[in-house]
XYZ file of C-alpha atoms in Angstrom:
397
model
C 198.944 60.560 122.728
C 198.698 64.266 121.986
C 199.314 67.242 124.240
C 196.414 69.290 125.522
C 195.166 71.956 123.134
C 196.739 75.347 123.577
C 193.543 77.313 122.872
C 190.700 77.207 125.395
C 187.518 75.372 124.401
C 184.486 77.435 123.478
C 181.175 76.879 125.163
C 177.992 76.128 123.240
C 176.797 79.740 123.152
C 180.149 81.034 121.903
C 180.210 78.378 119.174
C 176.716 79.358 118.045
C 177.687 83.035 117.945
C 180.884 82.242 116.037
C 179.092 80.110 113.414
C 176.277 82.636 113.013
C 178.834 85.396 112.510
C 181.056 83.685 109.928
C 178.180 82.156 107.975
C 176.277 85.440 107.747
C 179.179 87.446 106.327
C 178.759 88.954 102.855
C 181.164 90.343 100.338
C 184.745 89.258 99.571
C 185.289 87.894 103.108
C 182.259 85.577 103.001
C 182.710 81.822 103.097
C 182.212 80.046 99.733
C 179.135 78.030 100.725
C 175.747 78.243 99.036
C 173.015 80.062 100.924
C 170.717 77.031 101.021
C 173.411 74.898 102.708
C 174.643 77.293 105.418
C 171.897 76.386 107.878
C 172.658 72.644 107.525
C 176.410 73.302 107.919
C 175.711 75.193 111.149
C 173.556 72.350 112.493
C 176.186 69.726 111.618
C 178.948 71.625 113.428
C 176.774 72.314 116.483
C 175.859 68.625 116.731
C 179.512 67.656 116.325
C 180.815 69.999 119.032
C 178.004 68.948 121.359
C 178.941 65.255 120.942
C 182.715 65.800 120.785
C 183.653 69.002 122.670
C 187.347 68.460 121.831
C 186.607 69.391 118.205
C 186.348 73.146 117.802
C 185.065 74.980 114.680
C 187.478 77.444 113.084
C 188.120 79.201 109.810
C 191.412 78.680 108.008
C 192.950 78.777 104.553
C 192.744 75.530 102.582
C 194.970 74.967 99.541
C 193.651 72.701 96.777
C 195.845 70.429 94.679
C 195.662 72.898 91.789
C 197.102 75.671 93.961
C 193.851 77.516 94.708
C 193.550 78.887 98.244
C 190.179 79.454 99.869
C 188.949 80.312 103.349
C 186.916 77.384 104.746
C 185.414 76.103 107.965
C 187.190 73.302 109.798
C 186.702 71.224 112.927
C 190.109 70.929 114.636
C 190.853 68.802 117.689
C 191.017 65.216 118.866
C 188.677 62.254 118.717
C 188.663 59.354 121.201
C 190.088 56.026 120.039
C 189.598 52.978 122.258
C 192.460 50.545 121.815
C 193.263 47.512 123.975
C 191.111 48.757 126.814
C 192.569 52.295 126.848
C 191.107 55.408 125.212
C 193.583 57.478 123.209
C 193.124 60.826 121.482
C 193.796 61.119 117.755
C 194.307 64.664 116.421
C 192.372 65.319 113.209
C 191.216 68.250 111.061
C 187.880 68.059 109.251
C 187.732 70.532 106.344
C 184.277 71.495 105.072
C 184.989 72.088 101.382
C 182.942 74.432 99.167
C 180.533 71.709 98.022
C 179.750 70.476 101.542
C 177.272 69.016 102.596
C 176.373 67.684 99.139
C 179.852 66.170 98.981
C 181.895 64.739 101.863
C 184.454 66.788 103.808
C 188.221 66.371 103.502
C 189.760 64.862 106.652
C 193.404 64.717 107.698
C 195.080 63.252 110.757
C 197.207 65.989 112.318
C 200.201 64.350 114.008
C 202.332 66.385 116.401
C 206.129 66.552 116.173
C 206.593 63.443 118.298
C 204.080 61.367 116.332
C 204.404 59.418 113.076
C 201.788 58.194 110.625
C 201.734 54.441 110.336
C 202.836 53.178 106.920
C 201.142 51.508 105.268
C 197.683 52.122 106.692
C 194.417 51.009 105.039
C 192.632 54.293 105.739
C 195.335 56.970 106.040
C 197.754 58.026 103.284
C 201.355 59.083 104.056
C 200.217 62.703 103.716
C 197.589 62.170 106.450
C 194.511 62.135 104.179
C 191.811 59.876 105.639
C 189.591 57.698 103.482
C 186.996 55.377 104.983
C 183.889 53.758 103.435
C 181.598 56.320 105.104
C 183.329 59.122 103.190
C 183.235 57.185 99.932
C 179.529 56.400 100.379
C 178.502 59.894 101.493
C 174.779 60.452 100.906
C 173.231 63.918 101.030
C 171.420 64.951 103.232
C 171.438 61.959 105.614
C 175.224 61.821 106.119
C 176.608 64.082 108.852
C 179.746 64.862 110.852
C 178.746 63.031 114.043
C 178.295 59.707 112.237
C 181.532 60.395 110.371
C 183.520 60.747 113.609
C 181.857 57.637 115.025
C 183.076 55.712 111.980
C 186.570 57.211 112.428
C 186.706 56.004 116.024
C 185.576 52.523 115.014
C 188.072 52.254 112.120
C 191.033 53.647 114.090
C 190.323 51.392 117.084
C 191.075 48.361 114.885
C 194.227 49.850 113.372
C 195.585 53.067 114.965
C 196.911 55.497 112.339
C 199.524 57.217 114.574
C 202.217 56.156 117.006
C 204.739 57.999 119.126
C 208.399 58.062 118.145
C 210.999 57.715 120.865
C 213.599 60.371 121.385
C 217.176 59.197 121.044
C 219.111 58.733 124.328
C 222.133 61.060 124.368
C 224.060 58.707 126.736
C 223.095 55.201 125.786
C 224.405 52.324 127.890
C 226.734 49.980 126.068
C 225.095 46.767 125.017
C 225.585 43.765 127.278
C 226.220 40.734 125.152
C 226.398 38.408 128.097
C 222.803 38.605 128.997
C 219.543 39.301 127.308
C 218.835 42.981 126.921
C 215.842 44.140 128.917
C 213.255 46.366 127.223
C 213.375 50.012 128.215
C 210.808 51.287 130.719
C 207.529 52.558 129.280
C 207.519 56.159 128.161
C 205.361 58.522 130.177
C 202.979 60.550 128.035
C 201.863 64.102 128.546
C 199.497 64.789 131.396
C 195.901 63.940 130.654
C 196.705 61.742 127.597
C 197.650 58.048 127.458
C 200.880 56.818 125.848
C 201.275 55.426 122.364
C 199.338 52.234 121.662
C 202.515 50.646 120.218
C 204.830 48.846 122.627
C 208.075 50.039 121.018
C 209.205 52.714 118.673
C 209.402 52.055 115.005
C 211.962 53.641 112.712
C 210.842 56.601 110.699
C 210.313 55.813 107.059
C 211.136 58.280 104.343
C 209.184 57.973 101.108
C 210.835 58.554 97.771
C 210.299 62.167 96.649
C 209.809 61.141 93.032
C 207.125 58.667 94.042
C 205.339 61.321 96.132
C 205.521 63.815 93.257
C 204.183 61.241 90.802
C 201.304 60.264 93.078
C 200.398 63.879 93.752
C 200.486 64.624 90.019
C 198.257 61.635 89.281
C 195.812 62.658 92.010
C 195.734 66.187 90.661
C 195.107 64.964 87.106
C 192.360 62.625 88.301
C 190.709 65.448 90.218
C 190.939 67.787 87.221
C 189.511 65.160 84.856
C 186.736 64.388 87.322
C 185.884 68.074 87.600
C 185.904 68.468 83.805
C 183.635 65.451 83.415
C 181.168 66.799 85.976
C 181.225 70.208 84.269
C 180.674 68.672 80.825
C 177.892 66.498 82.172
C 176.104 69.501 83.651
C 176.513 71.425 80.396
C 175.145 68.527 78.358
C 172.233 68.085 80.741
C 171.420 71.781 80.472
C 171.716 71.550 76.673
C 169.408 68.521 76.603
C 166.873 70.319 78.774
C 166.965 73.244 76.354
C 166.494 70.935 73.377
C 163.578 69.166 75.057
C 161.959 72.524 75.786
C 162.483 73.650 72.182
C 161.040 70.354 70.952
C 157.927 70.876 73.072
C 157.510 74.413 71.714
C 157.935 73.191 68.134
C 155.361 70.455 68.623
C 152.905 72.966 70.033
C 153.499 75.298 67.089
C 153.085 72.388 64.673
C 149.678 71.633 66.172
C 148.693 75.297 65.913
C 149.836 75.473 62.269
C 147.946 72.286 61.358
C 144.854 73.591 63.115
C 145.090 76.938 61.303
C 145.628 75.177 57.953
C 142.554 73.010 58.485
C 140.474 76.074 59.386
C 141.694 77.850 56.244
C 140.822 74.836 54.099
C 137.336 74.670 55.634
C 136.895 78.397 55.056
C 138.061 78.008 51.460
C 135.500 75.254 50.823
C 132.751 77.360 52.388
C 133.706 80.351 50.237
C 133.700 78.180 47.108
C 130.201 76.995 47.943
C 129.052 80.556 48.504
C 130.643 81.523 45.204
C 128.693 78.809 43.426
C 125.462 80.078 44.979
C 126.282 83.678 44.027
C 127.126 82.687 40.460
C 123.900 80.717 40.104
C 121.872 83.581 41.590
C 123.611 86.044 39.271
C 122.861 83.865 36.263
C 119.193 83.527 37.279
C 118.830 87.280 37.833
C 120.552 88.102 34.549
C 118.174 85.753 32.699
C 115.167 87.239 34.467
C 116.269 90.777 33.520
C 116.700 89.806 29.886
C 113.285 88.153 29.767
C 111.453 91.055 31.409
C 113.088 94.062 29.739
C 110.193 94.325 27.245
C 107.579 94.077 29.977
C 109.187 96.912 31.911
C 108.991 99.162 28.853
C 105.329 98.282 28.344
C 104.558 98.994 32.001
C 106.247 102.357 31.659
C 103.847 103.329 28.818
C 100.707 102.243 30.785
C 101.384 103.551 34.302
C 97.730 104.382 34.920
C 96.418 100.871 34.241
C 98.945 98.752 36.233
C 97.462 95.722 37.964
C 99.566 94.693 40.984
C 98.746 91.033 40.483
C 99.882 91.203 36.893
C 103.247 92.832 37.586
C 104.960 89.564 38.464
C 104.468 86.423 36.418
C 105.707 83.029 37.542
C 108.137 81.454 35.133
C 107.043 77.896 35.854
C 104.780 75.771 38.022
C 107.283 75.524 40.883
C 107.644 79.286 41.074
C 103.853 79.760 41.127
C 103.520 77.130 43.856
C 106.296 78.837 45.875
C 104.570 82.207 45.506
C 101.224 80.778 46.636
C 102.734 79.001 49.654
C 104.696 82.083 50.720
C 101.665 84.365 50.341
C 99.458 81.956 52.332
C 102.123 81.676 55.076
C 102.428 85.439 55.448
C 98.633 85.893 55.333
C 98.159 83.387 58.165
C 100.839 85.255 60.139
C 98.802 88.452 59.763
C 95.570 86.704 60.804
C 97.173 85.254 63.938
C 98.519 88.684 64.814
C 95.056 90.195 64.388
C 93.538 87.465 66.594
C 96.111 88.235 69.307
C 95.133 91.906 69.246
C 91.424 91.029 69.306
C 91.951 88.714 72.281
C 93.794 91.425 74.189
C 90.965 93.877 73.508
C 88.290 91.314 74.493
C 86.640 91.191 71.079
C 87.117 87.423 70.697
C 86.357 84.772 73.346
C 89.342 82.777 74.536
C 88.019 79.347 73.423
C 87.239 80.623 69.949
C 90.704 82.208 69.816
C 92.379 78.911 70.652
C 90.307 76.976 68.119
C 91.084 79.414 65.283
C 94.798 79.614 66.137
C 95.019 75.798 66.151
C 93.431 75.532 62.713
C 95.542 78.360 61.270
C 98.772 76.936 62.707
C 98.088 73.536 61.178
C 97.413 75.109 57.759
C 100.520 77.312 58.083
C 102.655 74.252 58.839
C 101.578 72.536 55.622
C 102.308 75.694 53.583
C 105.797 75.966 55.077
C 106.549 72.282 54.461
C 105.377 72.601 50.847
C 107.511 75.719 50.359
C 110.605 73.882 51.679
C 110.081 71.014 49.224
C 109.495 73.435 46.334
C 112.663 75.343 47.250
C 114.711 72.123 47.171
C 113.257 71.197 43.783
C 114.038 74.681 42.434
C 117.644 74.381 43.635
C 118.071 71.081 41.840
C 116.579 72.565 38.694
C 118.931 75.563 38.876
C 121.969 73.320 39.315
C 120.922 71.245 36.323
C 120.369 74.405 34.276
C 123.789 75.789 35.255
C 125.470 72.529 34.376
C 123.771 72.552 30.962
C 124.777 76.171 30.238
C 128.279 75.978 31.767
C 130.226 75.860 28.436
C 128.359 78.981 27.208
C 128.332 80.928 30.492
C 130.810 83.694 31.257
C 130.447 83.034 34.990
C 131.661 79.480 34.958
C 134.077 78.897 37.870
């Protein structure tokens, strides 16, 4: 169906060297594929050429519908097409676009000068663009070129996309109206390739130029709109990700602010309580100073006859009880310390030491418990006194 290729086929090692060379180029001459996809592209092409040696990898310039030109990889050659018990060869070009392998390749049938694209065809447009369900349902990374060509062969075997056109006979025989015209002898195809799968030539059809221009314009607009939608979607997704991140940061800061505010409130309450204690202590000390100013003057006139026990006088019963309990507690502490020293020096037997310490500790416990109760009672009395003198006090909060 097609003539033999003019360029010699490359062996497996040459193909590997070629792909490694073109995919490793850097700079302006590098191919427009992402670095993370180049290894998979190389594997797909090696598998394809190993399964179908007639398809050879090349680099060529591909022109998009918007006029952009870019240097891409392609697999150019023929694929086998079984039809009515005979295997034919269909010339195709598989373009690996910039987004391959995440998106499917662009495939065209590549008819020679003596071949015509069948019109209409369910899978091939008049321009040669191929569209089959495998391309439309391309799934990354499971889809690959080998399975794609297998699907091409299966689809084309049911409805061949190309047929050969007969060359006009320069000296045709005049028609014989007296008898039925016999069909011409079958056309012999090029060596190594079978003839056209169609029994007779079909007239070449010419499509309206306006219709082709309109369809191309519509396809271009659809592609542009699709690209804009994808771009907008990516931008919105990135914007949403940024907003979600900012929302998380704001929530974290809100928790930190609430935590800091609670700590400040707790600290404020603690400071207010300390202020109340300081004010009460200040009021008590100021009252004590006023009450004992005369005594201090008298003590200053009689320095030689000062009795230590008479220097301090308890203001009330609770104060005297607190003084007695505190003095007894400290005295017992001194006695226990003296017993420890005596035990270390061997002046007191160990059993007598234990017996005395047990008795002293029990007595010290009762003195400490009594002092704690007296202190609580004094605090309540001071609070009541402060509350009673609050309107006349200069230290009222």
